[in-house]
Amino acid sequence: MNCELCTAHHPREIWRDDLVYVIDASNEALPCFIRVISTQHKAEMTDLSEDERAYIFRILMLIEKNMREIVCPDKINLASLGNMVPHVHWHIISRWKDDAFFPDSIWSAKHQEMPLEHFKHRKSAAERLLKILPKQLDALRNNQTASAC
Amino acid sequence: MNCELCTAHHPREIWRDDLVYVIDASNEALPCFIRVISTQHKAEMTDLSEDERAYIFRILMLIEKNMREIVCPDKINLASLGNMVPHVHWHIISRWKDDAFFPDSIWSAKHQEMPLEHFKHRKSAAERLLKILPKQLDALRNNQTASAC
């Protein structure tokens, strides 16, 4: 098996526990883009246990909430596709009306360019988000038996 | 407000309760495509309560499980984008290696055509899925206080 997501340490990793790791997936067009990846090589959410997927959903919602508060995007996009790499991973993407793809998906064709000043400002906010998330994820993990989703 | 998802009865609806409704979103390229739509006009999952989003996640997983068992796709895609219609809705899409977009997203450019015999066979399985889902969703709703996600 040669799966690029089966790795004990991803170069863009910001947090990890036994079940998932979280990476900064931002790029030159999308300043705030986070990926949540199962540590298990399973293709679908329903290949995971109920507890494991509930935990992943709580992580997605924690990241979405913080992303909205700190980065203030116009829209959040959530997706688990995995057609290229069939290993559960979720995209959490800040979208803005002036981003390269809006209102289309980020997998559609680019049709505009985000103004550089906007990109810089949002990238700076995304960096603040990436700094505070590990503590928040630690807290969620330590509290994962409490009811939340 | 003129939102196309704010409707008391969608023409392709297969199930509804107070919190969500479920529609057949299949089209000429994708024989098995289901959409789960909040009955509330909220843009993001984190605009909903914890209970509401946990319920939506349970519905997504119930549909994914049944879709895999009955329709046997090569991959499941899950996505909540809402850039065009900022009203929470989830896409649950059966993907096949010979579908029009694979391995790209369904929002990418078409680059092949699913063989007609495959389409017909999968459409027939999707119709069986749509028939059994309402009872399964009823059972989930009636049991929503039990732990599951």
PDB file of C-alpha atoms in Angstrom:
ATOM      1  CA  MET A   1       0.000   0.000   0.000  1.00  0.00           C
ATOM      2  CA  ASN A   2       1.377   3.357  -0.967  1.00  0.00           C
ATOM      3  CA  CYS A   3      -1.101   5.943   0.317  1.00  0.00           C
ATOM      4  CA  GLU A   4       0.082   9.504   0.690  1.00  0.00           C
ATOM      5  CA  LEU A   5      -2.234  10.033   3.681  1.00  0.00           C
ATOM      6  CA  CYS A   6      -0.864   7.035   5.588  1.00  0.00           C
ATOM      7  CA  THR A   7       1.898   8.954   7.274  1.00  0.00           C
ATOM      8  CA  ALA A   8       3.027   9.257  10.869  1.00  0.00           C
ATOM      9  CA  HIS A   9       3.947  12.881  10.322  1.00  0.00           C
ATOM     10  CA  HIS A  10       2.627  15.106   7.562  1.00  0.00           C
ATOM     11  CA  PRO A  11       4.838  18.079   6.722  1.00  0.00           C
ATOM     12  CA  ARG A  12       1.914  20.499   7.124  1.00  0.00           C
ATOM     13  CA  GLU A  13       0.467  18.875  10.224  1.00  0.00           C
ATOM     14  CA  ILE A  14      -0.786  21.131  13.026  1.00  0.00           C
ATOM     15  CA  TRP A  15      -2.271  18.494  15.354  1.00  0.00           C
ATOM     16  CA  ARG A  16      -2.596  14.750  15.749  1.00  0.00           C
ATOM     17  CA  ASP A  17      -4.008  12.123  18.048  1.00  0.00           C
ATOM     18  CA  ASP A  18      -4.627   8.395  17.594  1.00  0.00           C
ATOM     19  CA  LEU A  19      -7.680   8.864  15.360  1.00  0.00           C
ATOM     20  CA  VAL A  20      -7.048  11.903  13.190  1.00  0.00           C
ATOM     21  CA  TYR A  21      -4.510  14.451  12.138  1.00  0.00           C
ATOM     22  CA  VAL A  22      -5.141  17.984  10.940  1.00  0.00           C
ATOM     23  CA  ILE A  23      -3.141  19.825   8.304  1.00  0.00           C
ATOM     24  CA  ASP A  24      -2.926  23.291   6.833  1.00  0.00           C
ATOM     25  CA  ALA A  25      -4.053  22.770   3.222  1.00  0.00           C
ATOM     26  CA  SER A  26      -4.009  26.424   2.197  1.00  0.00           C
ATOM     27  CA  ASN A  27      -2.556  27.331  -1.171  1.00  0.00           C
ATOM     28  CA  GLU A  28      -1.916  30.371  -3.344  1.00  0.00           C
ATOM     29  CA  ALA A  29      -5.613  30.737  -4.161  1.00  0.00           C
ATOM     30  CA  LEU A  30      -7.224  29.709  -0.852  1.00  0.00           C
ATOM     31  CA  PRO A  31      -5.654  31.334   2.216  1.00  0.00           C
ATOM     32  CA  CYS A  32      -7.629  29.345   4.782  1.00  0.00           C
ATOM     33  CA  PHE A  33      -8.082  25.658   4.033  1.00  0.00           C
ATOM     34  CA  ILE A  34      -7.795  22.906   6.638  1.00  0.00           C
ATOM     35  CA  ARG A  35      -7.915  19.158   6.159  1.00  0.00           C
ATOM     36  CA  VAL A  36      -8.916  16.584   8.792  1.00  0.00           C
ATOM     37  CA  ILE A  37      -7.554  13.141   7.987  1.00  0.00           C
ATOM     38  CA  SER A  38      -8.275   9.775   9.585  1.00  0.00           C
ATOM     39  CA  THR A  39      -5.179   7.959  10.809  1.00  0.00           C
ATOM     40  CA  GLN A  40      -6.788   4.751   9.502  1.00  0.00           C
ATOM     41  CA  HIS A  41      -6.602   3.718   5.872  1.00  0.00           C
ATOM     42  CA  LYS A  42     -10.376   3.445   5.367  1.00  0.00           C
ATOM     43  CA  ALA A  43     -12.181   4.755   2.300  1.00  0.00           C
ATOM     44  CA  GLU A  44     -15.551   5.827   3.702  1.00  0.00           C
ATOM     45  CA  MET A  45     -16.923   7.402   6.872  1.00  0.00           C
ATOM     46  CA  THR A  46     -19.119   4.321   7.366  1.00  0.00           C
ATOM     47  CA  ASP A  47     -15.975   2.175   7.426  1.00  0.00           C
ATOM     48  CA  LEU A  48     -15.196   3.888  10.737  1.00  0.00           C
ATOM     49  CA  SER A  49     -16.985   3.139  14.008  1.00  0.00           C
ATOM     50  CA  GLU A  50     -19.869   5.326  15.202  1.00  0.00           C
ATOM     51  CA  ASP A  51     -17.668   6.798  17.905  1.00  0.00           C
ATOM     52  CA  GLU A  52     -14.869   7.537  15.459  1.00  0.00           C
ATOM     53  CA  ARG A  53     -17.100   9.333  13.008  1.00  0.00           C
ATOM     54  CA  ALA A  54     -18.910  11.244  15.749  1.00  0.00           C
ATOM     55  CA  TYR A  55     -15.493  12.392  16.923  1.00  0.00           C
ATOM     56  CA  ILE A  56     -14.526  13.495  13.413  1.00  0.00           C
ATOM     57  CA  PHE A  57     -17.784  15.442  13.071  1.00  0.00           C
ATOM     58  CA  ARG A  58     -17.114  17.197  16.370  1.00  0.00           C
ATOM     59  CA  ILE A  59     -13.671  18.149  15.120  1.00  0.00           C
ATOM     60  CA  LEU A  60     -15.127  19.482  11.860  1.00  0.00           C
ATOM     61  CA  MET A  61     -17.616  21.598  13.771  1.00  0.00           C
ATOM     62  CA  LEU A  62     -14.966  22.904  16.169  1.00  0.00           C
ATOM     63  CA  ILE A  63     -12.812  23.968  13.233  1.00  0.00           C
ATOM     64  CA  GLU A  64     -15.755  25.477  11.349  1.00  0.00           C
ATOM     65  CA  LYS A  65     -16.770  27.506  14.418  1.00  0.00           C
ATOM     66  CA  ASN A  66     -13.265  28.858  14.994  1.00  0.00           C
ATOM     67  CA  MET A  67     -12.714  29.468  11.299  1.00  0.00           C
ATOM     68  CA  ARG A  68     -15.868  31.577  11.130  1.00  0.00           C
ATOM     69  CA  GLU A  69     -14.976  33.561  14.237  1.00  0.00           C
ATOM     70  CA  ILE A  70     -11.342  34.240  13.395  1.00  0.00           C
ATOM     71  CA  VAL A  71     -11.173  34.299   9.604  1.00  0.00           C
ATOM     72  CA  CYS A  72     -14.712  35.566   8.811  1.00  0.00           C
ATOM     73  CA  PRO A  73     -15.212  33.931   5.403  1.00  0.00           C
ATOM     74  CA  ASP A  74     -18.294  34.569   3.312  1.00  0.00           C
ATOM     75  CA  LYS A  75     -19.037  30.823   3.311  1.00  0.00           C
ATOM     76  CA  ILE A  76     -17.681  27.560   4.682  1.00  0.00           C
ATOM     77  CA  ASN A  77     -17.368  24.535   2.396  1.00  0.00           C
ATOM     78  CA  LEU A  78     -17.150  21.029   3.856  1.00  0.00           C
ATOM     79  CA  ALA A  79     -16.394  17.998   1.740  1.00  0.00           C
ATOM     80  CA  SER A  80     -15.206  14.416   1.923  1.00  0.00           C
ATOM     81  CA  LEU A  81     -14.594  13.153  -1.605  1.00  0.00           C
ATOM     82  CA  GLY A  82     -11.554  10.859  -1.716  1.00  0.00           C
ATOM     83  CA  ASN A  83     -11.856   9.843  -5.345  1.00  0.00           C
ATOM     84  CA  MET A  84      -8.139  10.262  -5.887  1.00  0.00           C
ATOM     85  CA  VAL A  85      -7.003   9.096  -2.440  1.00  0.00           C
ATOM     86  CA  PRO A  86      -9.581   6.708  -0.911  1.00  0.00           C
ATOM     87  CA  HIS A  87      -8.541   7.411   2.677  1.00  0.00           C
ATOM     88  CA  VAL A  88     -11.073   9.395   4.765  1.00  0.00           C
ATOM     89  CA  HIS A  89     -10.214  13.093   4.744  1.00  0.00           C
ATOM     90  CA  TRP A  90     -12.356  16.185   5.113  1.00  0.00           C
ATOM     91  CA  HIS A  91     -11.807  19.550   3.501  1.00  0.00           C
ATOM     92  CA  ILE A  92     -12.858  22.623   5.520  1.00  0.00           C
ATOM     93  CA  ILE A  93     -12.507  25.615   3.281  1.00  0.00           C
ATOM     94  CA  SER A  94     -13.034  29.326   3.837  1.00  0.00           C
ATOM     95  CA  ARG A  95     -14.660  30.791   0.768  1.00  0.00           C
ATOM     96  CA  TRP A  96     -14.965  34.426  -0.232  1.00  0.00           C
ATOM     97  CA  LYS A  97     -16.995  36.043  -2.963  1.00  0.00           C
ATOM     98  CA  ASP A  98     -13.780  37.263  -4.562  1.00  0.00           C
ATOM     99  CA  ASP A  99     -11.884  33.966  -4.377  1.00  0.00           C
ATOM    100  CA  ALA A 100     -10.668  32.330  -7.584  1.00  0.00           C
ATOM    101  CA  PHE A 101     -13.601  29.919  -7.877  1.00  0.00           C
ATOM    102  CA  PHE A 102     -16.570  31.542  -6.146  1.00  0.00           C
ATOM    103  CA  PRO A 103     -19.471  30.710  -6.342  1.00  0.00           C
ATOM    104  CA  ASP A 104     -18.291  27.459  -7.913  1.00  0.00           C
ATOM    105  CA  SER A 105     -16.570  24.676  -5.998  1.00  0.00           C
ATOM    106  CA  ILE A 106     -12.812  24.825  -5.502  1.00  0.00           C
ATOM    107  CA  TRP A 107     -12.618  21.867  -7.908  1.00  0.00           C
ATOM    108  CA  SER A 108     -14.128  23.971 -10.694  1.00  0.00           C
ATOM    109  CA  ALA A 109     -12.236  26.234 -13.078  1.00  0.00           C
ATOM    110  CA  LYS A 110     -10.651  29.440 -11.746  1.00  0.00           C
ATOM    111  CA  HIS A 111     -12.316  32.512 -13.154  1.00  0.00           C
ATOM    112  CA  GLN A 112     -11.013  35.429 -11.082  1.00  0.00           C
ATOM    113  CA  GLU A 113      -8.155  36.356  -8.771  1.00  0.00           C
ATOM    114  CA  MET A 114      -8.485  37.372  -5.140  1.00  0.00           C
ATOM    115  CA  PRO A 115      -7.056  40.888  -4.639  1.00  0.00           C
ATOM    116  CA  LEU A 116      -3.608  40.560  -3.060  1.00  0.00           C
ATOM    117  CA  GLU A 117      -4.434  42.793  -0.096  1.00  0.00           C
ATOM    118  CA  HIS A 118      -7.439  40.631   0.722  1.00  0.00           C
ATOM    119  CA  PHE A 119      -5.341  37.486   0.403  1.00  0.00           C
ATOM    120  CA  LYS A 120      -2.687  38.824   2.797  1.00  0.00           C
ATOM    121  CA  HIS A 121      -5.219  39.936   5.381  1.00  0.00           C
ATOM    122  CA  ARG A 122      -7.027  36.568   5.278  1.00  0.00           C
ATOM    123  CA  LYS A 123      -3.795  34.580   5.332  1.00  0.00           C
ATOM    124  CA  SER A 124      -2.779  36.447   8.450  1.00  0.00           C
ATOM    125  CA  ALA A 125      -6.114  35.577  10.105  1.00  0.00           C
ATOM    126  CA  ALA A 126      -5.700  31.954   8.999  1.00  0.00           C
ATOM    127  CA  GLU A 127      -2.310  31.860  10.706  1.00  0.00           C
ATOM    128  CA  ARG A 128      -3.928  33.031  13.935  1.00  0.00           C
ATOM    129  CA  LEU A 129      -6.490  30.261  13.539  1.00  0.00           C
ATOM    130  CA  LEU A 130      -3.790  27.625  13.024  1.00  0.00           C
ATOM    131  CA  LYS A 131      -2.073  28.805  16.207  1.00  0.00           C
ATOM    132  CA  ILE A 132      -5.115  28.546  18.455  1.00  0.00           C
ATOM    133  CA  LEU A 133      -6.566  25.323  17.033  1.00  0.00           C
ATOM    134  CA  PRO A 134      -4.193  22.804  18.660  1.00  0.00           C
ATOM    135  CA  LYS A 135      -5.253  23.874  22.160  1.00  0.00           C
ATOM    136  CA  GLN A 136      -8.915  23.749  21.180  1.00  0.00           C
ATOM    137  CA  LEU A 137      -8.444  20.294  19.661  1.00  0.00           C
ATOM    138  CA  ASP A 138      -6.638  19.131  22.801  1.00  0.00           C
ATOM    139  CA  ALA A 139      -9.604  20.318  24.845  1.00  0.00           C
ATOM    140  CA  LEU A 140     -12.064  18.533  22.568  1.00  0.00           C
ATOM    141  CA  ARG A 141     -10.075  15.305  22.714  1.00  0.00           C
ATOM    142  CA  ASN A 142      -9.836  15.489  26.496  1.00  0.00           C
ATOM    143  CA  ASN A 143     -13.570  16.062  26.690  1.00  0.00           C
ATOM    144  CA  GLN A 144     -14.696  13.677  23.973  1.00  0.00           C
ATOM    145  CA  THR A 145     -16.925  11.644  26.224  1.00  0.00           C
ATOM    146  CA  ALA A 146     -19.104  14.698  26.871  1.00  0.00           C
ATOM    147  CA  SER A 147     -22.058  15.180  24.542  1.00  0.00           C
ATOM    148  CA  ALA A 148     -21.217  17.450  21.643  1.00  0.00           C
ATOM    149  CA  CYS A 149     -21.355  17.258  17.891  1.00  0.00           C
TER     150      CYS A 149
ATOM    151  CA  MET B   1     -36.356  36.186   1.029  1.00  0.00           C
ATOM    152  CA  ASN B   2     -36.567  34.070  -2.067  1.00  0.00           C
ATOM    153  CA  CYS B   3     -34.646  30.872  -1.356  1.00  0.00           C
ATOM    154  CA  GLU B   4     -35.332  27.850  -3.536  1.00  0.00           C
ATOM    155  CA  LEU B   5     -34.661  25.489  -0.599  1.00  0.00           C
ATOM    156  CA  CYS B   6     -37.199  27.216   1.667  1.00  0.00           C
ATOM    157  CA  THR B   7     -40.119  25.135   0.523  1.00  0.00           C
ATOM    158  CA  ALA B   8     -42.771  23.134   2.357  1.00  0.00           C
ATOM    159  CA  HIS B   9     -42.766  20.540  -0.376  1.00  0.00           C
ATOM    160  CA  HIS B  10     -39.975  19.928  -2.860  1.00  0.00           C
ATOM    161  CA  PRO B  11     -41.057  18.209  -6.089  1.00  0.00           C
ATOM    162  CA  ARG B  12     -38.349  15.534  -5.672  1.00  0.00           C
ATOM    163  CA  GLU B  13     -38.820  15.055  -1.933  1.00  0.00           C
ATOM    164  CA  ILE B  14     -38.734  11.504  -0.561  1.00  0.00           C
ATOM    165  CA  TRP B  15     -38.932  12.245   3.176  1.00  0.00           C
ATOM    166  CA  ARG B  16     -39.385  15.140   5.592  1.00  0.00           C
ATOM    167  CA  ASP B  17     -39.656  15.922   9.258  1.00  0.00           C
ATOM    168  CA  ASP B  18     -39.458  19.192  11.190  1.00  0.00           C
ATOM    169  CA  LEU B  19     -35.669  19.528  10.830  1.00  0.00           C
ATOM    170  CA  VAL B  20     -34.741  18.228   7.406  1.00  0.00           C
ATOM    171  CA  TYR B  21     -36.061  17.017   4.113  1.00  0.00           C
ATOM    172  CA  VAL B  22     -34.424  14.601   1.710  1.00  0.00           C
ATOM    173  CA  ILE B  23     -34.621  14.738  -2.070  1.00  0.00           C
ATOM    174  CA  ASP B  24     -33.606  12.640  -5.042  1.00  0.00           C
ATOM    175  CA  ALA B  25     -31.000  14.828  -6.767  1.00  0.00           C
ATOM    176  CA  SER B  26     -29.996  12.303  -9.436  1.00  0.00           C
ATOM    177  CA  ASN B  27     -29.520  13.542 -12.967  1.00  0.00           C
ATOM    178  CA  GLU B  28     -28.608  12.250 -16.408  1.00  0.00           C
ATOM    179  CA  ALA B  29     -24.940  11.820 -15.407  1.00  0.00           C
ATOM    180  CA  LEU B  30     -25.273  10.686 -11.782  1.00  0.00           C
ATOM    181  CA  PRO B  31     -27.854   7.938 -11.217  1.00  0.00           C
ATOM    182  CA  CYS B  32     -27.654   7.970  -7.418  1.00  0.00           C
ATOM    183  CA  PHE B  33     -27.463  11.381  -5.791  1.00  0.00           C
ATOM    184  CA  ILE B  34     -29.345  12.354  -2.645  1.00  0.00           C
ATOM    185  CA  ARG B  35     -29.566  15.725  -0.949  1.00  0.00           C
ATOM    186  CA  VAL B  36     -30.339  16.342   2.730  1.00  0.00           C
ATOM    187  CA  ILE B  37     -31.646  19.859   3.321  1.00  0.00           C
ATOM    188  CA  SER B  38     -32.276  21.719   6.563  1.00  0.00           C
ATOM    189  CA  THR B  39     -35.812  23.048   6.905  1.00  0.00           C
ATOM    190  CA  GLN B  40     -34.274  26.185   8.441  1.00  0.00           C
ATOM    191  CA  HIS B  41     -32.854  28.997   6.358  1.00  0.00           C
ATOM    192  CA  LYS B  42     -29.376  28.918   7.936  1.00  0.00           C
ATOM    193  CA  ALA B  43     -26.157  29.183   5.944  1.00  0.00           C
ATOM    194  CA  GLU B  44     -23.758  27.054   7.976  1.00  0.00           C
ATOM    195  CA  MET B  45     -23.844  23.866  10.038  1.00  0.00           C
ATOM    196  CA  THR B  46     -22.617  25.858  13.055  1.00  0.00           C
ATOM    197  CA  ASP B  47     -25.689  28.092  12.732  1.00  0.00           C
ATOM    198  CA  LEU B  48     -27.690  25.028  13.784  1.00  0.00           C
ATOM    199  CA  SER B  49     -27.817  23.669  17.328  1.00  0.00           C
ATOM    200  CA  GLU B  50     -25.569  20.784  18.384  1.00  0.00           C
ATOM    201  CA  ASP B  51     -28.548  18.449  18.461  1.00  0.00           C
ATOM    202  CA  GLU B  52     -29.695  19.525  15.020  1.00  0.00           C
ATOM    203  CA  ARG B  53     -26.323  18.968  13.429  1.00  0.00           C
ATOM    204  CA  ALA B  54     -25.782  15.657  15.206  1.00  0.00           C
ATOM    205  CA  TYR B  55     -29.141  14.594  13.795  1.00  0.00           C
ATOM    206  CA  ILE B  56     -28.134  15.669  10.281  1.00  0.00           C
ATOM    207  CA  PHE B  57     -24.861  13.739  10.581  1.00  0.00           C
ATOM    208  CA  ARG B  58     -26.748  10.624  11.656  1.00  0.00           C
ATOM    209  CA  ILE B  59     -29.000  10.995   8.624  1.00  0.00           C
ATOM    210  CA  LEU B  60     -25.988  11.382   6.324  1.00  0.00           C
ATOM    211  CA  MET B  61     -24.427   8.235   7.737  1.00  0.00           C
ATOM    212  CA  LEU B  62     -27.672   6.265   7.483  1.00  0.00           C
ATOM    213  CA  ILE B  63     -27.985   7.243   3.829  1.00  0.00           C
ATOM    214  CA  GLU B  64     -24.314   6.537   3.104  1.00  0.00           C
ATOM    215  CA  LYS B  65     -24.601   3.073   4.685  1.00  0.00           C
ATOM    216  CA  ASN B  66     -27.707   2.154   2.698  1.00  0.00           C
ATOM    217  CA  MET B  67     -26.334   3.675  -0.485  1.00  0.00           C
ATOM    218  CA  ARG B  68     -23.214   1.544  -0.214  1.00  0.00           C
ATOM    219  CA  GLU B  69     -25.178  -1.629   0.498  1.00  0.00           C
ATOM    220  CA  ILE B  70     -27.819  -1.217  -2.184  1.00  0.00           C
ATOM    221  CA  VAL B  71     -26.136   0.759  -4.962  1.00  0.00           C
ATOM    222  CA  CYS B  72     -22.515  -0.422  -4.508  1.00  0.00           C
ATOM    223  CA  PRO B  73     -20.696   2.672  -5.793  1.00  0.00           C
ATOM    224  CA  ASP B  74     -16.929   2.793  -6.138  1.00  0.00           C
ATOM    225  CA  LYS B  75     -16.853   5.813  -3.802  1.00  0.00           C
ATOM    226  CA  ILE B  76     -19.165   8.034  -1.764  1.00  0.00           C
ATOM    227  CA  ASN B  77     -18.798  11.802  -1.934  1.00  0.00           C
ATOM    228  CA  LEU B  78     -20.186  14.005   0.842  1.00  0.00           C
ATOM    229  CA  ALA B  79     -20.292  17.783   0.583  1.00  0.00           C
ATOM    230  CA  SER B  80     -21.932  20.858   2.034  1.00  0.00           C
ATOM    231  CA  LEU B  81     -20.971  23.863  -0.077  1.00  0.00           C
ATOM    232  CA  GLY B  82     -23.896  26.287  -0.393  1.00  0.00           C
ATOM    233  CA  ASN B  83     -22.040  28.999  -2.270  1.00  0.00           C
ATOM    234  CA  MET B  84     -24.948  29.480  -4.642  1.00  0.00           C
ATOM    235  CA  VAL B  85     -27.755  28.825  -2.142  1.00  0.00           C
ATOM    236  CA  PRO B  86     -26.583  29.637   1.406  1.00  0.00           C
ATOM    237  CA  HIS B  87     -29.101  27.312   3.078  1.00  0.00           C
ATOM    238  CA  VAL B  88     -27.611  24.169   4.712  1.00  0.00           C
ATOM    239  CA  HIS B  89     -27.802  21.213   2.333  1.00  0.00           C
ATOM    240  CA  TRP B  90     -25.663  18.109   1.998  1.00  0.00           C
ATOM    241  CA  HIS B  91     -24.869  16.221  -1.174  1.00  0.00           C
ATOM    242  CA  ILE B  92     -24.469  12.429  -0.871  1.00  0.00           C
ATOM    243  CA  ILE B  93     -23.264  11.156  -4.189  1.00  0.00           C
ATOM    244  CA  SER B  94     -22.526   7.680  -5.503  1.00  0.00           C
ATOM    245  CA  ARG B  95     -19.431   7.828  -7.674  1.00  0.00           C
ATOM    246  CA  TRP B  96     -18.157   5.281 -10.150  1.00  0.00           C
ATOM    247  CA  LYS B  97     -14.858   5.060 -11.947  1.00  0.00           C
ATOM    248  CA  ASP B  98     -16.704   5.365 -15.241  1.00  0.00           C
ATOM    249  CA  ASP B  99     -18.922   8.304 -14.280  1.00  0.00           C
ATOM    250  CA  ALA B 100     -18.695  11.539 -16.253  1.00  0.00           C
ATOM    251  CA  PHE B 101     -16.361  13.292 -13.794  1.00  0.00           C
ATOM    252  CA  PHE B 102     -14.386  10.586 -12.018  1.00  0.00           C
ATOM    253  CA  PRO B 103     -11.903  10.949 -10.345  1.00  0.00           C
ATOM    254  CA  ASP B 104     -12.642  14.673 -10.290  1.00  0.00           C
ATOM    255  CA  SER B 105     -15.468  16.244  -8.286  1.00  0.00           C
ATOM    256  CA  ILE B 106     -18.942  16.395  -9.811  1.00  0.00           C
ATOM    257  CA  TRP B 107     -18.403  20.159 -10.045  1.00  0.00           C
ATOM    258  CA  SER B 108     -15.452  19.663 -12.387  1.00  0.00           C
ATOM    259  CA  ALA B 109     -15.637  19.328 -16.164  1.00  0.00           C
ATOM    260  CA  LYS B 110     -17.158  16.162 -17.665  1.00  0.00           C
ATOM    261  CA  HIS B 111     -14.577  14.095 -19.490  1.00  0.00           C
ATOM    262  CA  GLN B 112     -16.253  10.737 -20.189  1.00  0.00           C
ATOM    263  CA  GLU B 113     -19.706   9.191 -20.411  1.00  0.00           C
ATOM    264  CA  MET B 114     -21.007   6.339 -18.240  1.00  0.00           C
ATOM    265  CA  PRO B 115     -21.967   3.362 -20.418  1.00  0.00           C
ATOM    266  CA  LEU B 116     -25.771   3.316 -20.778  1.00  0.00           C
ATOM    267  CA  GLU B 117     -26.149  -0.243 -19.477  1.00  0.00           C
ATOM    268  CA  HIS B 118     -24.234   0.697 -16.330  1.00  0.00           C
ATOM    269  CA  PHE B 119     -26.356   3.799 -15.886  1.00  0.00           C
ATOM    270  CA  LYS B 120     -29.602   1.821 -16.180  1.00  0.00           C
ATOM    271  CA  HIS B 121     -28.477  -0.834 -13.742  1.00  0.00           C
ATOM    272  CA  ARG B 122     -27.338   1.743 -11.172  1.00  0.00           C
ATOM    273  CA  LYS B 123     -30.463   3.861 -11.635  1.00  0.00           C
ATOM    274  CA  SER B 124     -32.555   0.802 -10.897  1.00  0.00           C
ATOM    275  CA  ALA B 125     -30.590   0.163  -7.693  1.00  0.00           C
ATOM    276  CA  ALA B 126     -30.947   3.852  -6.758  1.00  0.00           C
ATOM    277  CA  GLU B 127     -34.715   3.529  -7.121  1.00  0.00           C
ATOM    278  CA  ARG B 128     -34.696   0.611  -4.696  1.00  0.00           C
ATOM    279  CA  LEU B 129     -32.688   2.756  -2.292  1.00  0.00           C
ATOM    280  CA  LEU B 130     -35.159   5.640  -2.558  1.00  0.00           C
ATOM    281  CA  LYS B 131     -37.998   3.229  -1.749  1.00  0.00           C
ATOM    282  CA  ILE B 132     -36.476   1.812   1.415  1.00  0.00           C
ATOM    283  CA  LEU B 133     -35.002   5.034   2.806  1.00  0.00           C
ATOM    284  CA  PRO B 134     -38.210   6.639   4.141  1.00  0.00           C
ATOM    285  CA  LYS B 135     -38.812   3.747   6.556  1.00  0.00           C
ATOM    286  CA  GLN B 136     -35.191   3.822   7.670  1.00  0.00           C
ATOM    287  CA  LEU B 137     -35.374   7.571   8.193  1.00  0.00           C
ATOM    288  CA  ASP B 138     -38.612   7.168  10.158  1.00  0.00           C
ATOM    289  CA  ALA B 139     -36.841   4.646  12.390  1.00  0.00           C
ATOM    290  CA  LEU B 140     -33.889   6.991  12.887  1.00  0.00           C
ATOM    291  CA  ARG B 141     -36.154   9.911  13.743  1.00  0.00           C
ATOM    292  CA  ASN B 142     -38.138   7.801  16.205  1.00  0.00           C
ATOM    293  CA  ASN B 143     -34.915   6.672  17.811  1.00  0.00           C
ATOM    294  CA  GLN B 144     -33.022   9.952  17.703  1.00  0.00           C
ATOM    295  CA  THR B 145     -32.511  10.162  21.430  1.00  0.00           C
ATOM    296  CA  ALA B 146     -30.437   6.942  21.350  1.00  0.00           C
ATOM    297  CA  SER B 147     -26.702   7.397  20.928  1.00  0.00           C
ATOM    298  CA  ALA B 148     -25.622   7.165  17.304  1.00  0.00           C
ATOM    299  CA  CYS B 149     -23.760   9.327  14.847  1.00  0.00           C
TER     300      CYS B 149
END
